[in-house]
Amino acid sequence: MRPGVPVKRFAITLLAALAAGLLPALPATAAHERPGAPGLKIKENRFHVTAIGPGFVLRLSKRGLDVRIDEERFGDPATGNPIERQTIDLAGRTLRPFECRNGTYTIQTGTFQRTWRVSQFARRPLPYPEGFAGSAPGIFTPFVGTLEGTVTDADGRTLRFLISDLVQEVLTGDGFSATAPIHGLFIDERGRVRDRISLVGRFNSGRDGQNAIYGIEDRGTCRQIADLPFGPGSERAVVTGPLFVFPFSAPVTVP
């Protein structure tokens, strides 16, 4: 792990760890066996993403990112937990570059805007590492993150980036489920999409992690492997630049 200011998915600071490695193979489980969390629908093609969750609609295309939040319906207002918001300035931070099929991109300018509501203050089951609970002690129903700014490639050319970073988690007496999608576009000076992030993680298990089934679908051109700073169990996670899908190693399929 190289030094820097970490960008955590759910925490305040930003990850800076990067480790090379091979992606794990997918166990023999069908996609319908890990449907993820209820309440979040995603529609996507190569250049457009629409995500509809509890109290929000997000649309992503090369023309921009648009997020509409209905505060009266966002998450589960009945819990009494407030809606939290934060904006992080990405300029001047040492962040893990995005390694993509058509280039390596380093963030130069931008913001990370985050909106979330905690439905329960509880620990996620294994294989979520114990160290992750200190950074994200609550169940996110949901988490809505957007990143916008500029990057440079290895040749010094500047591109624009637009990224959505979502989480929907549901903990009931019967089990835990999560859907964790990251989508993004890297757009050159001529308005062409050079690379695309499409990583959708889904997790389902019993209340205490029994019979956990999880995996990540990759329809894009950007992914890496990194050791995350959450202690044992957070090694070799699937990431894209400074963002991670799950805080533990998970199998990947390419549909």
PDB file of C-alpha atoms in Angstrom:
ATOM      1  CA  MET A   1       0.000   0.000   0.000  1.00  0.00           C
ATOM      2  CA  ARG A   2       1.465   3.301  -1.028  1.00  0.00           C
ATOM      3  CA  PRO A   3       1.175   6.386   1.175  1.00  0.00           C
ATOM      4  CA  GLY A   4      -1.501   8.948   0.597  1.00  0.00           C
ATOM      5  CA  VAL A   5      -4.838  10.214   1.782  1.00  0.00           C
ATOM      6  CA  PRO A   6      -7.324   7.291   1.643  1.00  0.00           C
ATOM      7  CA  VAL A   7     -10.841   7.669  -0.129  1.00  0.00           C
ATOM      8  CA  LYS A   8     -13.092   5.186   1.706  1.00  0.00           C
ATOM      9  CA  ARG A   9     -16.417   4.336   0.170  1.00  0.00           C
ATOM     10  CA  PHE A  10     -18.358   5.054   3.310  1.00  0.00           C
ATOM     11  CA  ALA A  11     -15.870   6.890   5.491  1.00  0.00           C
ATOM     12  CA  ILE A  12     -14.656  10.456   5.410  1.00  0.00           C
ATOM     13  CA  THR A  13     -11.115   9.957   4.104  1.00  0.00           C
ATOM     14  CA  LEU A  14      -9.873   8.595   0.754  1.00  0.00           C
ATOM     15  CA  LEU A  15      -8.168   5.295  -0.066  1.00  0.00           C
ATOM     16  CA  ALA A  16      -4.664   5.265  -1.502  1.00  0.00           C
ATOM     17  CA  ALA A  17      -3.825   1.547  -1.509  1.00  0.00           C
ATOM     18  CA  LEU A  18      -2.982  -0.290  -4.741  1.00  0.00           C
ATOM     19  CA  ALA A  19      -1.873  -3.884  -5.142  1.00  0.00           C
ATOM     20  CA  ALA A  20      -1.510  -5.909  -8.344  1.00  0.00           C
ATOM     21  CA  GLY A  21      -2.920  -9.405  -8.704  1.00  0.00           C
ATOM     22  CA  LEU A  22      -5.163 -11.789 -10.581  1.00  0.00           C
ATOM     23  CA  LEU A  23      -8.940 -11.646 -10.283  1.00  0.00           C
ATOM     24  CA  PRO A  24     -10.485 -14.607  -8.442  1.00  0.00           C
ATOM     25  CA  ALA A  25     -12.522 -17.165 -10.348  1.00  0.00           C
ATOM     26  CA  LEU A  26     -16.276 -17.270  -9.916  1.00  0.00           C
ATOM     27  CA  PRO A  27     -17.705 -20.188  -7.938  1.00  0.00           C
ATOM     28  CA  ALA A  28     -20.403 -22.250  -9.627  1.00  0.00           C
ATOM     29  CA  THR A  29     -23.427 -20.186  -8.567  1.00  0.00           C
ATOM     30  CA  ALA A  30     -26.074 -18.732 -10.837  1.00  0.00           C
ATOM     31  CA  ALA A  31     -26.644 -14.983 -10.973  1.00  0.00           C
ATOM     32  CA  HIS A  32     -30.233 -15.358  -9.702  1.00  0.00           C
ATOM     33  CA  GLU A  33     -28.861 -16.854  -6.468  1.00  0.00           C
ATOM     34  CA  ARG A  34     -27.382 -13.464  -5.528  1.00  0.00           C
ATOM     35  CA  PRO A  35     -30.028 -10.895  -6.475  1.00  0.00           C
ATOM     36  CA  GLY A  36     -28.673  -8.296  -4.045  1.00  0.00           C
ATOM     37  CA  ALA A  37     -30.752  -5.931  -1.937  1.00  0.00           C
ATOM     38  CA  PRO A  38     -34.353  -5.061  -2.763  1.00  0.00           C
ATOM     39  CA  GLY A  39     -35.239  -1.461  -3.478  1.00  0.00           C
ATOM     40  CA  LEU A  40     -32.577  -0.562  -6.067  1.00  0.00           C
ATOM     41  CA  LYS A  41     -33.111  -0.950  -9.819  1.00  0.00           C
ATOM     42  CA  ILE A  42     -30.362  -0.328 -12.369  1.00  0.00           C
ATOM     43  CA  LYS A  43     -30.728   0.048 -16.118  1.00  0.00           C
ATOM     44  CA  GLU A  44     -27.601   0.550 -18.204  1.00  0.00           C
ATOM     45  CA  ASN A  45     -26.092   0.430 -21.651  1.00  0.00           C
ATOM     46  CA  ARG A  46     -22.643   1.473 -22.836  1.00  0.00           C
ATOM     47  CA  PHE A  47     -23.242   5.214 -22.458  1.00  0.00           C
ATOM     48  CA  HIS A  48     -26.178   5.662 -20.102  1.00  0.00           C
ATOM     49  CA  VAL A  49     -27.110   4.502 -16.593  1.00  0.00           C
ATOM     50  CA  THR A  50     -30.338   5.004 -14.673  1.00  0.00           C
ATOM     51  CA  ALA A  51     -30.567   3.963 -11.016  1.00  0.00           C
ATOM     52  CA  ILE A  52     -33.831   4.157  -9.076  1.00  0.00           C
ATOM     53  CA  GLY A  53     -33.648   3.639  -5.322  1.00  0.00           C
ATOM     54  CA  PRO A  54     -35.656   4.457  -2.209  1.00  0.00           C
ATOM     55  CA  GLY A  55     -36.350   8.151  -2.613  1.00  0.00           C
ATOM     56  CA  PHE A  56     -33.866   8.932  -5.398  1.00  0.00           C
ATOM     57  CA  VAL A  57     -33.293   8.732  -9.140  1.00  0.00           C
ATOM     58  CA  LEU A  58     -29.806   8.994 -10.656  1.00  0.00           C
ATOM     59  CA  ARG A  59     -28.990   9.357 -14.341  1.00  0.00           C
ATOM     60  CA  LEU A  60     -25.491   9.206 -15.793  1.00  0.00           C
ATOM     61  CA  SER A  61     -24.442   9.896 -19.376  1.00  0.00           C
ATOM     62  CA  LYS A  62     -21.551  11.698 -21.033  1.00  0.00           C
ATOM     63  CA  ARG A  63     -23.668  14.853 -20.931  1.00  0.00           C
ATOM     64  CA  GLY A  64     -23.644  14.833 -17.133  1.00  0.00           C
ATOM     65  CA  LEU A  65     -24.783  13.390 -13.816  1.00  0.00           C
ATOM     66  CA  ASP A  66     -28.261  14.169 -12.526  1.00  0.00           C
ATOM     67  CA  VAL A  67     -29.476  13.124  -9.060  1.00  0.00           C
ATOM     68  CA  ARG A  68     -32.975  13.822  -7.765  1.00  0.00           C
ATOM     69  CA  ILE A  69     -33.619  13.119  -4.062  1.00  0.00           C
ATOM     70  CA  ASP A  70     -37.018  13.164  -2.399  1.00  0.00           C
ATOM     71  CA  GLU A  71     -36.117  13.841   1.220  1.00  0.00           C
ATOM     72  CA  GLU A  72     -39.475  12.645   2.527  1.00  0.00           C
ATOM     73  CA  ARG A  73     -38.948   9.214   0.930  1.00  0.00           C
ATOM     74  CA  PHE A  74     -35.160   8.860   0.959  1.00  0.00           C
ATOM     75  CA  GLY A  75     -34.168   5.620   2.688  1.00  0.00           C
ATOM     76  CA  ASP A  76     -36.344   4.754   5.676  1.00  0.00           C
ATOM     77  CA  PRO A  77     -37.504   7.977   7.378  1.00  0.00           C
ATOM     78  CA  ALA A  78     -39.358   5.913  10.017  1.00  0.00           C
ATOM     79  CA  THR A  79     -36.027   5.097  11.680  1.00  0.00           C
ATOM     80  CA  GLY A  80     -35.633   8.723  12.750  1.00  0.00           C
ATOM     81  CA  ASN A  81     -32.030   8.710  11.530  1.00  0.00           C
ATOM     82  CA  PRO A  82     -31.142  11.899   9.634  1.00  0.00           C
ATOM     83  CA  ILE A  83     -30.067  12.264   6.023  1.00  0.00           C
ATOM     84  CA  GLU A  84     -26.327  12.910   5.998  1.00  0.00           C
ATOM     85  CA  ARG A  85     -24.496  14.921   3.328  1.00  0.00           C
ATOM     86  CA  GLN A  86     -20.842  15.614   2.603  1.00  0.00           C
ATOM     87  CA  THR A  87     -18.756  17.096  -0.214  1.00  0.00           C
ATOM     88  CA  ILE A  88     -15.077  16.140  -0.509  1.00  0.00           C
ATOM     89  CA  ASP A  89     -12.682  18.172  -2.666  1.00  0.00           C
ATOM     90  CA  LEU A  90     -10.482  15.717  -4.591  1.00  0.00           C
ATOM     91  CA  ALA A  91      -7.942  18.271  -5.848  1.00  0.00           C
ATOM     92  CA  GLY A  92      -4.448  17.953  -4.419  1.00  0.00           C
ATOM     93  CA  ARG A  93      -5.005  14.505  -2.876  1.00  0.00           C
ATOM     94  CA  THR A  94      -2.836  11.470  -3.520  1.00  0.00           C
ATOM     95  CA  LEU A  95      -5.330   8.957  -4.872  1.00  0.00           C
ATOM     96  CA  ARG A  96      -4.971   5.583  -6.547  1.00  0.00           C
ATOM     97  CA  PRO A  97      -5.197   6.060 -10.341  1.00  0.00           C
ATOM     98  CA  PHE A  98      -7.850   4.317 -12.412  1.00  0.00           C
ATOM     99  CA  GLU A  99      -6.298   1.494 -14.443  1.00  0.00           C
ATOM    100  CA  CYS A 100      -8.415   0.945 -17.537  1.00  0.00           C
ATOM    101  CA  ARG A 101      -8.143  -0.866 -20.845  1.00  0.00           C
ATOM    102  CA  ASN A 102      -7.337   2.301 -22.798  1.00  0.00           C
ATOM    103  CA  GLY A 103      -5.319   4.281 -20.266  1.00  0.00           C
ATOM    104  CA  THR A 104      -4.330   5.016 -16.693  1.00  0.00           C
ATOM    105  CA  TYR A 105      -6.037   8.094 -15.267  1.00  0.00           C
ATOM    106  CA  THR A 106      -4.961  10.230 -12.306  1.00  0.00           C
ATOM    107  CA  ILE A 107      -7.465  12.584 -10.681  1.00  0.00           C
ATOM    108  CA  GLN A 108      -6.470  16.241 -10.936  1.00  0.00           C
ATOM    109  CA  THR A 109      -9.633  18.100  -9.928  1.00  0.00           C
ATOM    110  CA  GLY A 110     -13.102  17.169  -8.797  1.00  0.00           C
ATOM    111  CA  THR A 111     -15.569  16.611  -5.990  1.00  0.00           C
ATOM    112  CA  PHE A 112     -17.100  13.601  -4.272  1.00  0.00           C
ATOM    113  CA  GLN A 113     -20.647  14.387  -3.132  1.00  0.00           C
ATOM    114  CA  ARG A 114     -22.273  11.894  -0.770  1.00  0.00           C
ATOM    115  CA  THR A 115     -25.788  11.531   0.602  1.00  0.00           C
ATOM    116  CA  TRP A 116     -26.857   8.660   2.843  1.00  0.00           C
ATOM    117  CA  ARG A 117     -29.221   7.510   5.557  1.00  0.00           C
ATOM    118  CA  VAL A 118     -28.444   4.787   8.110  1.00  0.00           C
ATOM    119  CA  SER A 119     -31.332   2.377   8.606  1.00  0.00           C
ATOM    120  CA  GLN A 120     -29.768   0.455  11.518  1.00  0.00           C
ATOM    121  CA  PHE A 121     -26.622   0.758  13.585  1.00  0.00           C
ATOM    122  CA  ALA A 122     -25.476  -2.832  13.275  1.00  0.00           C
ATOM    123  CA  ARG A 123     -22.505  -4.852  12.049  1.00  0.00           C
ATOM    124  CA  ARG A 124     -22.531  -6.468   8.642  1.00  0.00           C
ATOM    125  CA  PRO A 125     -21.947 -10.251   8.640  1.00  0.00           C
ATOM    126  CA  LEU A 126     -18.814 -12.056   7.522  1.00  0.00           C
ATOM    127  CA  PRO A 127     -16.945 -11.876   5.208  1.00  0.00           C
ATOM    128  CA  TYR A 128     -17.219  -8.120   5.810  1.00  0.00           C
ATOM    129  CA  PRO A 129     -14.020  -7.556   7.838  1.00  0.00           C
ATOM    130  CA  GLU A 130     -14.268  -6.556  11.476  1.00  0.00           C
ATOM    131  CA  GLY A 131     -12.141  -3.465  10.794  1.00  0.00           C
ATOM    132  CA  PHE A 132     -14.718  -2.140   8.325  1.00  0.00           C
ATOM    133  CA  ALA A 133     -17.313  -1.757  11.071  1.00  0.00           C
ATOM    134  CA  GLY A 134     -15.294   1.055  12.630  1.00  0.00           C
ATOM    135  CA  SER A 135     -15.473   3.057   9.396  1.00  0.00           C
ATOM    136  CA  ALA A 136     -19.080   2.234   8.500  1.00  0.00           C
ATOM    137  CA  PRO A 137     -20.975   1.227  11.654  1.00  0.00           C
ATOM    138  CA  GLY A 138     -24.432   1.620  10.131  1.00  0.00           C
ATOM    139  CA  ILE A 139     -26.430  -0.172   7.436  1.00  0.00           C
ATOM    140  CA  PHE A 140     -26.794   2.163   4.456  1.00  0.00           C
ATOM    141  CA  THR A 141     -30.323   2.244   3.054  1.00  0.00           C
ATOM    142  CA  PRO A 142     -29.175   3.903   0.819  1.00  0.00           C
ATOM    143  CA  PHE A 143     -25.838   5.607   0.043  1.00  0.00           C
ATOM    144  CA  VAL A 144     -25.666   7.894  -3.028  1.00  0.00           C
ATOM    145  CA  GLY A 145     -22.260   9.165  -4.167  1.00  0.00           C
ATOM    146  CA  THR A 146     -21.280  11.139  -7.262  1.00  0.00           C
ATOM    147  CA  LEU A 147     -17.811  12.111  -8.459  1.00  0.00           C
ATOM    148  CA  GLU A 148     -17.112  14.673 -11.183  1.00  0.00           C
ATOM    149  CA  GLY A 149     -13.867  16.266 -12.315  1.00  0.00           C
ATOM    150  CA  THR A 150     -10.833  15.882 -14.531  1.00  0.00           C
ATOM    151  CA  VAL A 151      -8.069  13.315 -14.886  1.00  0.00           C
ATOM    152  CA  THR A 152      -4.853  13.143 -16.859  1.00  0.00           C
ATOM    153  CA  ASP A 153      -3.520  10.088 -18.680  1.00  0.00           C
ATOM    154  CA  ALA A 154       0.084   8.905 -19.025  1.00  0.00           C
ATOM    155  CA  ASP A 155       0.595  11.283 -21.982  1.00  0.00           C
ATOM    156  CA  GLY A 156      -0.596  14.311 -20.041  1.00  0.00           C
ATOM    157  CA  ARG A 157      -3.921  14.620 -21.839  1.00  0.00           C
ATOM    158  CA  THR A 158      -6.894  15.823 -19.801  1.00  0.00           C
ATOM    159  CA  LEU A 159     -10.183  13.952 -19.738  1.00  0.00           C
ATOM    160  CA  ARG A 160     -13.452  14.560 -17.928  1.00  0.00           C
ATOM    161  CA  PHE A 161     -14.856  11.904 -15.594  1.00  0.00           C
ATOM    162  CA  LEU A 162     -18.352  11.258 -14.212  1.00  0.00           C
ATOM    163  CA  ILE A 163     -18.883   8.459 -11.659  1.00  0.00           C
ATOM    164  CA  SER A 164     -21.789   7.218  -9.572  1.00  0.00           C
ATOM    165  CA  ASP A 165     -21.091   5.195  -6.415  1.00  0.00           C
ATOM    166  CA  LEU A 166     -24.194   3.636  -4.836  1.00  0.00           C
ATOM    167  CA  VAL A 167     -25.009   1.246  -2.007  1.00  0.00           C
ATOM    168  CA  GLN A 168     -28.305  -0.290  -0.942  1.00  0.00           C
ATOM    169  CA  GLU A 169     -28.199  -2.556   2.125  1.00  0.00           C
ATOM    170  CA  VAL A 170     -31.066  -4.319   3.887  1.00  0.00           C
ATOM    171  CA  LEU A 171     -30.759  -6.119   7.235  1.00  0.00           C
ATOM    172  CA  THR A 172     -33.766  -8.093   8.484  1.00  0.00           C
ATOM    173  CA  GLY A 173     -34.358 -10.835  11.015  1.00  0.00           C
ATOM    174  CA  ASP A 174     -33.864 -13.367   8.223  1.00  0.00           C
ATOM    175  CA  GLY A 175     -30.762 -12.061   6.496  1.00  0.00           C
ATOM    176  CA  PHE A 176     -28.548  -9.379   5.026  1.00  0.00           C
ATOM    177  CA  SER A 177     -28.421  -8.237   1.408  1.00  0.00           C
ATOM    178  CA  ALA A 178     -26.514  -5.556  -0.473  1.00  0.00           C
ATOM    179  CA  THR A 179     -26.235  -4.099  -3.956  1.00  0.00           C
ATOM    180  CA  ALA A 180     -23.121  -2.002  -4.571  1.00  0.00           C
ATOM    181  CA  PRO A 181     -22.811  -0.571  -8.098  1.00  0.00           C
ATOM    182  CA  ILE A 182     -20.113   1.767  -9.413  1.00  0.00           C
ATOM    183  CA  HIS A 183     -20.571   3.279 -12.886  1.00  0.00           C
ATOM    184  CA  GLY A 184     -18.460   5.877 -14.643  1.00  0.00           C
ATOM    185  CA  LEU A 185     -17.320   7.420 -17.913  1.00  0.00           C
ATOM    186  CA  PHE A 186     -13.970   8.896 -18.977  1.00  0.00           C
ATOM    187  CA  ILE A 187     -14.598  11.391 -21.764  1.00  0.00           C
ATOM    188  CA  ASP A 188     -11.906  12.866 -24.026  1.00  0.00           C
ATOM    189  CA  GLU A 189     -11.652  16.380 -25.450  1.00  0.00           C
ATOM    190  CA  ARG A 190     -13.712  15.364 -28.510  1.00  0.00           C
ATOM    191  CA  GLY A 191     -16.589  14.120 -26.385  1.00  0.00           C
ATOM    192  CA  ARG A 192     -15.845  10.440 -26.943  1.00  0.00           C
ATOM    193  CA  VAL A 193     -16.072   7.879 -24.136  1.00  0.00           C
ATOM    194  CA  ARG A 194     -12.606   6.358 -23.880  1.00  0.00           C
ATOM    195  CA  ASP A 195     -13.216   4.031 -20.915  1.00  0.00           C
ATOM    196  CA  ARG A 196     -16.211   2.963 -18.861  1.00  0.00           C
ATOM    197  CA  ILE A 197     -16.698   1.678 -15.308  1.00  0.00           C
ATOM    198  CA  SER A 198     -19.464  -0.852 -14.713  1.00  0.00           C
ATOM    199  CA  LEU A 199     -18.985  -2.890 -11.536  1.00  0.00           C
ATOM    200  CA  VAL A 200     -22.110  -4.193  -9.807  1.00  0.00           C
ATOM    201  CA  GLY A 201     -21.646  -6.118  -6.562  1.00  0.00           C
ATOM    202  CA  ARG A 202     -24.441  -8.215  -5.055  1.00  0.00           C
ATOM    203  CA  PHE A 203     -24.478  -9.978  -1.672  1.00  0.00           C
ATOM    204  CA  ASN A 204     -27.010 -12.234   0.057  1.00  0.00           C
ATOM    205  CA  SER A 205     -26.690 -14.217   3.287  1.00  0.00           C
ATOM    206  CA  GLY A 206     -28.422 -15.232   6.477  1.00  0.00           C
ATOM    207  CA  ARG A 207     -28.601 -12.772   9.364  1.00  0.00           C
ATOM    208  CA  ASP A 208     -25.171 -13.826  10.660  1.00  0.00           C
ATOM    209  CA  GLY A 209     -23.589 -14.530   7.282  1.00  0.00           C
ATOM    210  CA  GLN A 210     -24.823 -18.083   6.835  1.00  0.00           C
ATOM    211  CA  ASN A 211     -24.739 -19.371   3.253  1.00  0.00           C
ATOM    212  CA  ALA A 212     -23.265 -16.110   1.963  1.00  0.00           C
ATOM    213  CA  ILE A 213     -23.394 -15.790  -1.823  1.00  0.00           C
ATOM    214  CA  TYR A 214     -21.769 -12.774  -3.470  1.00  0.00           C
ATOM    215  CA  GLY A 215     -20.097 -11.636  -6.645  1.00  0.00           C
ATOM    216  CA  ILE A 216     -19.358  -8.710  -8.956  1.00  0.00           C
ATOM    217  CA  GLU A 217     -20.434  -8.259 -12.562  1.00  0.00           C
ATOM    218  CA  ASP A 218     -18.039  -6.250 -14.737  1.00  0.00           C
ATOM    219  CA  ARG A 219     -19.410  -4.802 -17.983  1.00  0.00           C
ATOM    220  CA  GLY A 220     -16.816  -2.042 -18.200  1.00  0.00           C
ATOM    221  CA  THR A 221     -13.120  -1.525 -18.932  1.00  0.00           C
ATOM    222  CA  CYS A 222     -11.742  -0.409 -15.544  1.00  0.00           C
ATOM    223  CA  ARG A 223     -10.951  -2.615 -12.558  1.00  0.00           C
ATOM    224  CA  GLN A 224      -8.027  -3.412 -10.265  1.00  0.00           C
ATOM    225  CA  ILE A 225      -7.165  -5.416  -7.155  1.00  0.00           C
ATOM    226  CA  ALA A 226      -6.081  -3.686  -3.924  1.00  0.00           C
ATOM    227  CA  ASP A 227      -5.461  -4.426  -0.261  1.00  0.00           C
ATOM    228  CA  LEU A 228      -7.766  -2.158   1.757  1.00  0.00           C
ATOM    229  CA  PRO A 229      -6.918  -0.638   5.161  1.00  0.00           C
ATOM    230  CA  PHE A 230      -9.536  -2.523   7.198  1.00  0.00           C
ATOM    231  CA  GLY A 231      -7.265  -5.213   8.589  1.00  0.00           C
ATOM    232  CA  PRO A 232      -7.586  -8.996   8.156  1.00  0.00           C
ATOM    233  CA  GLY A 233     -10.127  -9.969   5.531  1.00  0.00           C
ATOM    234  CA  SER A 234      -9.836  -6.764   3.489  1.00  0.00           C
ATOM    235  CA  GLU A 235      -7.028  -7.978   1.216  1.00  0.00           C
ATOM    236  CA  ARG A 236      -7.345  -8.307  -2.570  1.00  0.00           C
ATOM    237  CA  ALA A 237     -10.588  -6.390  -2.955  1.00  0.00           C
ATOM    238  CA  VAL A 238     -11.952  -5.423  -6.375  1.00  0.00           C
ATOM    239  CA  VAL A 239     -11.557  -1.669  -6.872  1.00  0.00           C
ATOM    240  CA  THR A 240     -11.614   0.970  -9.559  1.00  0.00           C
ATOM    241  CA  GLY A 241      -9.197   3.786  -8.820  1.00  0.00           C
ATOM    242  CA  PRO A 242      -9.827   5.003  -5.252  1.00  0.00           C
ATOM    243  CA  LEU A 243     -13.251   3.298  -4.950  1.00  0.00           C
ATOM    244  CA  PHE A 244     -14.033  -0.277  -3.895  1.00  0.00           C
ATOM    245  CA  VAL A 245     -17.080  -2.474  -4.511  1.00  0.00           C
ATOM    246  CA  PHE A 246     -16.893  -4.663  -1.376  1.00  0.00           C
ATOM    247  CA  PRO A 247     -14.305  -4.350   1.441  1.00  0.00           C
ATOM    248  CA  PHE A 248     -13.229  -7.970   0.881  1.00  0.00           C
ATOM    249  CA  SER A 249     -12.190 -10.243  -1.976  1.00  0.00           C
ATOM    250  CA  ALA A 250     -15.083 -11.218  -4.249  1.00  0.00           C
ATOM    251  CA  PRO A 251     -15.362 -13.220  -7.495  1.00  0.00           C
ATOM    252  CA  VAL A 252     -15.900 -11.394 -10.792  1.00  0.00           C
ATOM    253  CA  THR A 253     -17.851 -12.357 -13.890  1.00  0.00           C
ATOM    254  CA  VAL A 254     -17.948 -10.637 -17.285  1.00  0.00           C
ATOM    255  CA  PRO A 255     -21.502 -11.112 -18.647  1.00  0.00           C
TER     256      PRO A 255
END
